[in-house]
Short mmCIF file of C-alpha atoms in Angstrom, two decimals:
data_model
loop_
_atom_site.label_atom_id
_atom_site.label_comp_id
_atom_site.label_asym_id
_atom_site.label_seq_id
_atom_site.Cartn_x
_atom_site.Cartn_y
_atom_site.Cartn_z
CA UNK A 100 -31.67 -58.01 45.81
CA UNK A 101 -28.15 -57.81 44.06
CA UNK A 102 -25.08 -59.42 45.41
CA UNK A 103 -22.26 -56.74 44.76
CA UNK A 104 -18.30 -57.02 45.94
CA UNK A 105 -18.69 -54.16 47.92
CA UNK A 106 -21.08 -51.19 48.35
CA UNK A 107 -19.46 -49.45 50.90
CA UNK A 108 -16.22 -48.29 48.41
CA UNK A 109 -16.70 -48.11 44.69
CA UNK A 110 -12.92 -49.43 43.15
CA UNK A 111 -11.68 -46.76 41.16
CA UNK A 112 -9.71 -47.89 37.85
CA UNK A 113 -8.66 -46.18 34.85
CA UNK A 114 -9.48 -47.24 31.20
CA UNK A 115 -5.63 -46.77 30.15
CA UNK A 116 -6.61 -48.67 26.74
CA UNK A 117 -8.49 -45.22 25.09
CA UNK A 118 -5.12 -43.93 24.44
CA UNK A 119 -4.96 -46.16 21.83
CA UNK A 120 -7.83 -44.40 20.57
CA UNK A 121 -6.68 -40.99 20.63
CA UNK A 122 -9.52 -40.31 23.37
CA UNK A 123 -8.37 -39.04 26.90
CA UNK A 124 -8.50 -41.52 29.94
CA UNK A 125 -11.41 -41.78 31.97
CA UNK A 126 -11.77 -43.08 35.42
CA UNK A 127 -14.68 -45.98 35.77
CA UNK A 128 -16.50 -46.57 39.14
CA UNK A 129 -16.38 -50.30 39.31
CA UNK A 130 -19.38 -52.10 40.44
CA UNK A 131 -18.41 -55.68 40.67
CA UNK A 132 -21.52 -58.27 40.87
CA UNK A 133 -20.91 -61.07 43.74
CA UNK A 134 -21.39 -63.91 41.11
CA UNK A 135 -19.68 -66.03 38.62
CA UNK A 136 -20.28 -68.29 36.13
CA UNK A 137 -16.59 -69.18 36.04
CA UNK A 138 -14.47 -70.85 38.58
CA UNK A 139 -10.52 -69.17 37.80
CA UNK A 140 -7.81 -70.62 40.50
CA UNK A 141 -6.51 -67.29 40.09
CA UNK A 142 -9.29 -65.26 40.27
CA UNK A 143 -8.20 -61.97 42.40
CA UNK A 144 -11.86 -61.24 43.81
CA UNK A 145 -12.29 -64.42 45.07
CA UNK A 146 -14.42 -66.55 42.84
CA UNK A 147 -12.47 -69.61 43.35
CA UNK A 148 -14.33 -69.58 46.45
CA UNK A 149 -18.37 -69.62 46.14
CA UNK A 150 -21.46 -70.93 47.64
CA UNK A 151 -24.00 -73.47 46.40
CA UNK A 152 -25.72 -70.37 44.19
CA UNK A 153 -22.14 -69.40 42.80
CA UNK A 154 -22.31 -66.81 45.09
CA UNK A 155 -18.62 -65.37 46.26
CA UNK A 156 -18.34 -65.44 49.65
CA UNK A 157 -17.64 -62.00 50.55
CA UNK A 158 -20.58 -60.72 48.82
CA UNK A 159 -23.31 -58.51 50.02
CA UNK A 160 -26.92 -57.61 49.17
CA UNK A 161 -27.23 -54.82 48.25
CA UNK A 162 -31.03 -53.10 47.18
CA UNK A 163 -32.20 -51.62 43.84
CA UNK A 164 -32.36 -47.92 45.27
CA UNK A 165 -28.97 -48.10 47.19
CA UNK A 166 -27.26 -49.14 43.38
CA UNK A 167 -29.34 -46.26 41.88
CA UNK A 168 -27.74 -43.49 44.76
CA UNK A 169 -24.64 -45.45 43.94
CA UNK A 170 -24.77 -44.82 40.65
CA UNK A 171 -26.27 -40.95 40.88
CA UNK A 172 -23.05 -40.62 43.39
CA UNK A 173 -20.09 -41.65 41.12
CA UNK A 174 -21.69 -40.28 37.96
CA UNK A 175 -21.27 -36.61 40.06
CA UNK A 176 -17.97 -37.12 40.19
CA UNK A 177 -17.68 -37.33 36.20
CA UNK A 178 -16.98 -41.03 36.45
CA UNK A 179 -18.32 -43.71 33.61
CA UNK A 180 -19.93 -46.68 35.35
CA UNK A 181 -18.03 -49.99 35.10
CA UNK A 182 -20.10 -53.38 35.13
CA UNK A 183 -17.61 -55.84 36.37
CA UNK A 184 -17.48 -58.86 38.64
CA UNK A 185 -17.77 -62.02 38.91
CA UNK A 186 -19.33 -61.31 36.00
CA UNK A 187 -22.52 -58.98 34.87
CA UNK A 188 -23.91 -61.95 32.90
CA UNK A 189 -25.16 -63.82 35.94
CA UNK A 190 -27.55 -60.40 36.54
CA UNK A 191 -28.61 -60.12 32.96
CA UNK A 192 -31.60 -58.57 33.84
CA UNK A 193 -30.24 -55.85 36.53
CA UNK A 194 -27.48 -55.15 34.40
CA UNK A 195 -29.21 -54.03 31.04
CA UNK A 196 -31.87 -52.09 33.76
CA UNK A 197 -28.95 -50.73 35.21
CA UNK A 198 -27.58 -49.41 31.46
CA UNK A 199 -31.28 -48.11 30.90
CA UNK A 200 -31.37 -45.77 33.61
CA UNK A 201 -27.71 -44.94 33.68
CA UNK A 202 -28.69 -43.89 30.05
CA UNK A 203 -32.59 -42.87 30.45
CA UNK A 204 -31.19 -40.76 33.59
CA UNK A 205 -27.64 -39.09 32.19
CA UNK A 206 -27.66 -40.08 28.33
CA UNK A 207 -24.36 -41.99 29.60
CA UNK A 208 -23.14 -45.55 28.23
CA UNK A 209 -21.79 -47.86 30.10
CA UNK A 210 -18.51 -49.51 30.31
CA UNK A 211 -18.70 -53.44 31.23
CA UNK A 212 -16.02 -56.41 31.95
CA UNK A 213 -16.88 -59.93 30.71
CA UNK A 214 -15.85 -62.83 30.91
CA UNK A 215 -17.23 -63.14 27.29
CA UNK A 216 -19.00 -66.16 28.11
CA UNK A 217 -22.59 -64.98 27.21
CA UNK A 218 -22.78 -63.24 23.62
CA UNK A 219 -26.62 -62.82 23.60
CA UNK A 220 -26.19 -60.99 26.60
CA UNK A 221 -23.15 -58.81 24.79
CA UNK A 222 -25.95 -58.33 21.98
CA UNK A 223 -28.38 -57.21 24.33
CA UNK A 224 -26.70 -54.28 25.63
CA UNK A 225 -25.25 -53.31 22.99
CA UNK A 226 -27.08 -50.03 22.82
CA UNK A 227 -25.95 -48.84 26.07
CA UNK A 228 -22.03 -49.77 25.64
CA UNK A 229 -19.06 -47.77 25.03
CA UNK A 230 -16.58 -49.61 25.46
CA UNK A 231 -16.10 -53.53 27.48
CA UNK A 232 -13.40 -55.46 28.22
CA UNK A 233 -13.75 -58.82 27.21
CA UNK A 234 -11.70 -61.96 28.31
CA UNK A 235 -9.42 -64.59 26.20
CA UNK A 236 -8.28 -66.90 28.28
CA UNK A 237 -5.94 -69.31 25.57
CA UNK A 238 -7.16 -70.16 22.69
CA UNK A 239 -6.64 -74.50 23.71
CA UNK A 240 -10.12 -75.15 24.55
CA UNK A 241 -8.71 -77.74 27.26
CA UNK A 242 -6.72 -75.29 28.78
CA UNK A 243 -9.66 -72.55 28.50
CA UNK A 244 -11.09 -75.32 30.43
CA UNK A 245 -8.63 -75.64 33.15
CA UNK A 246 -8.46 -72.25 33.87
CA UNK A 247 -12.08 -71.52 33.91
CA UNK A 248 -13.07 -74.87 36.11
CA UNK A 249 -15.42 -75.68 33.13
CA UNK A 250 -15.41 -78.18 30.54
CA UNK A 251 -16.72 -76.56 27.63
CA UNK A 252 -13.82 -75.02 26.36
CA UNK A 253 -14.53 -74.79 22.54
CA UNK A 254 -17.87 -73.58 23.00
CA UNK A 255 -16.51 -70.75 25.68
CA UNK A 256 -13.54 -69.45 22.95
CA UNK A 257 -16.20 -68.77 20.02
CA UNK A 258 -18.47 -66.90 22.37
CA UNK A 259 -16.03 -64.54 23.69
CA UNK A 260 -14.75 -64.05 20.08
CA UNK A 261 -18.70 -63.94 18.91
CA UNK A 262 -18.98 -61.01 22.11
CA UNK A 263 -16.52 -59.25 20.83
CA UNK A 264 -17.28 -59.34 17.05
CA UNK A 265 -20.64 -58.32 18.71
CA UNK A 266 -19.27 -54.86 19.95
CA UNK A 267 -16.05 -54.31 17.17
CA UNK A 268 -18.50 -54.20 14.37
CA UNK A 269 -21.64 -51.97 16.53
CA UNK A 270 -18.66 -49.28 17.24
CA UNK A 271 -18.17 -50.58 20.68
CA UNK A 272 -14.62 -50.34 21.73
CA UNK A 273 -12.90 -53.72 23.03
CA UNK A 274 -10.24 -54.16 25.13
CA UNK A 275 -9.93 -58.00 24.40
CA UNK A 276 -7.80 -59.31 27.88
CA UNK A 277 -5.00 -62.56 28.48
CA UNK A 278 -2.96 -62.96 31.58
CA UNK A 279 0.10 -64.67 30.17
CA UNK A 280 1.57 -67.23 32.98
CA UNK A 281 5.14 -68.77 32.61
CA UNK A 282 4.18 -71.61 30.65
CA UNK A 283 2.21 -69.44 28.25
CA UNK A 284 4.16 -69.91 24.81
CA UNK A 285 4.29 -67.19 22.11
CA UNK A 286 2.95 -69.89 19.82
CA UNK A 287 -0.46 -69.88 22.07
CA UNK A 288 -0.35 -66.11 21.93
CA UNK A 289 -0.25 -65.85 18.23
CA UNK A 290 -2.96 -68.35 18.13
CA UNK A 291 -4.97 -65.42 20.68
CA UNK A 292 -3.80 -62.45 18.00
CA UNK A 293 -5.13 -64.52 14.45
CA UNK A 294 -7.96 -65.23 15.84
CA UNK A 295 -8.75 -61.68 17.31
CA UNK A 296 -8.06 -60.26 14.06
CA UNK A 297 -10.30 -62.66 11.77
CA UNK A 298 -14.08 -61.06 12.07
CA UNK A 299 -13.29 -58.15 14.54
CA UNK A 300 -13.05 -54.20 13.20
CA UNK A 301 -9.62 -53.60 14.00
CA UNK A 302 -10.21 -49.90 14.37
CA UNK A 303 -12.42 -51.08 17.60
CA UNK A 304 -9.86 -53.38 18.55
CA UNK A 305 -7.33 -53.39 21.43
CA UNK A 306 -5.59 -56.74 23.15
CA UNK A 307 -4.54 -56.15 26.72
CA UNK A 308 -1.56 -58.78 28.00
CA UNK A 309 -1.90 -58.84 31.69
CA UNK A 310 1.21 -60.25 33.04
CA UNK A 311 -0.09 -62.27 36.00
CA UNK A 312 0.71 -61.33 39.70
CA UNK A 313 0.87 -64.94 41.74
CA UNK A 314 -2.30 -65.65 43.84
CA UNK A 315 -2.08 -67.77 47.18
CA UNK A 316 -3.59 -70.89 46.77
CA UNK A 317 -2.85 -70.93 42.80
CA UNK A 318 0.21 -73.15 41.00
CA UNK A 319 1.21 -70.73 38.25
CA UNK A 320 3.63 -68.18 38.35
CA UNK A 321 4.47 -65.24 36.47
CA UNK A 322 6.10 -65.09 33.31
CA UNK A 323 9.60 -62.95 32.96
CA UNK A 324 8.76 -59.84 31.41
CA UNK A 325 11.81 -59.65 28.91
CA UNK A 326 11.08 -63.10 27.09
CA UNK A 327 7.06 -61.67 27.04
CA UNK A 328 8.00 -58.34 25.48
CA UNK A 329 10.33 -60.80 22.92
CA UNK A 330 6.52 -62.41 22.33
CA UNK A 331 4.91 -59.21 21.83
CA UNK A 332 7.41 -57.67 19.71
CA UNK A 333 7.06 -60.98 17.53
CA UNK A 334 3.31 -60.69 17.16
CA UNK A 335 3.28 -57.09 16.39
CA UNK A 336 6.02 -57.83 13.42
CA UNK A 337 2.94 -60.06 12.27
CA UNK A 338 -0.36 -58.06 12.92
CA UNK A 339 1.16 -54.25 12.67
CA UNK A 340 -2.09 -53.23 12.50
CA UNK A 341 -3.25 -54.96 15.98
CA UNK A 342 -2.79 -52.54 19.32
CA UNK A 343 -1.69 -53.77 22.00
CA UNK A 344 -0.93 -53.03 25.38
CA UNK A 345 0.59 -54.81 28.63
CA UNK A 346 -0.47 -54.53 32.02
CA UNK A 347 2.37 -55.62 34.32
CA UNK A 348 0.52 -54.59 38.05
CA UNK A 349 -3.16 -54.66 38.94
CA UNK A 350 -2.81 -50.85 39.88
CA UNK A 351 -1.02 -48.54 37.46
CA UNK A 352 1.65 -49.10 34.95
CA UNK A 353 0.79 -49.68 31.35
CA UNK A 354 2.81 -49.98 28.12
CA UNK A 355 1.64 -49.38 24.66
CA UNK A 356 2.87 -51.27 21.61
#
């Protein structure tokens, strides 16, 4: 048995980021696993809030055949499947079954959002990805830390950057992803874009800001948009090459850089 988000109403989002790419934008059927491996104060699906198996509380079971008429059901509506979360890498096994028979069944890929916590399990999949969106928290391991609820912030940084050297250089598209806060500092964001840019094919490459929206329970707040497009426009003068986007809402609006 899976724990899913919801099963009832597939989220709908749209993978702005393949403009960069000169390819049209699709619309991904999200299916978000009930599980994390990370503990974010600010998480927006709840995973601040879990049970003794790291299970979020609003999750529900959800069987192996009602994924599979899930899946059959969005694909009909010319949709790519999204693996999302809490995070696919605490169903390693369901989710690369999942991408064989989306792929065995359609000859689709799959799309996939992680945390970028696991790169063997990045590796793994690899054959059944087209594109992922992969997470950089900060590039301070003990603020990773903080913001994660972990304590292995050094070790977390080099595997998302290892997860997404992982897809950049197997012609898997990344949409590397930062919410920027109000005490995020351009200095910490430049840190994020030379380290992005070291091992990673730039031509696979895309960095997402995601200005972030405040969250009840959470002590950040959200940075002023003027002095964070003064950021951006600083690191693009520096990495010309890098695209970049910013997502100001969690449903529509996006800017391209």
């Amino acid at each position: 048995m899976i724990k899913l988000l919801q099963k009832e109403k597939i989220e709908i989002r749209k993978a702005f980021f393949l403009q960069a790419f000169q390819r049209e934008i699709e619309n991904m059927s999200i299916i978000s696993f009930g599980r994390c491996n990370f503990n974010c104060c600010y998480c927006k699906r709840d995973g601040q809030f879990k049970d003794k198996n790291n299970n979020i509380i609003n999750a529900v079971d959800c069987s192996w055949d009602e994924l599979k008429d899930i899946i059959r059901t969005e694909i009909a509506k010319d949709r790519r499947i999204r693996l999302s979360g809490g995070d696919p890498c605490v169903f390693q096994k369901e989710s690369l079954e999942i991408a064989k028979f989306i792929w065995d069944e359609f000859g689709q890929k799959i799309s996939m959002a992680h945390n970028g916590s696991c790169p063997e399990f990045v590796k793994k999949l690899l054959p059944y990805l087209e594109y992922v969106a992969i997470d950089m928290k900060s590039p301070y391991p003990d603020k990773f830390s903080k913001i994660v609820g972990l304590k292995n912030g050094e070790a977390l940084i080099k595997n998302s950057l290892l997860s997404q050297e992982y897809c950049t250089n197997n012609d898997v598209l990344v949409d590397v992803r930062t919410c920027v806060f109000e005490h995020t500092t351009p200095e910490e964001l430049k840190t994020i874009a030379a380290l992005i840019t070291q091992k990673n094919n730039l031509k696979n490459l895309f960095w997402t800001i995601r200005c972030y929206n405040p969250v009840k329970g959470c002590d950040y707040h959200a940075p002023d948009k003027d002095i964070l497009l003064s950021y951006i426009a600083e690191i693009k003068n520096l990495y010309p090459d890098l695209k970049m986007g910013m997502r100001a809402k969690w449903k529509g609006g996006f800017e391209f850089f």
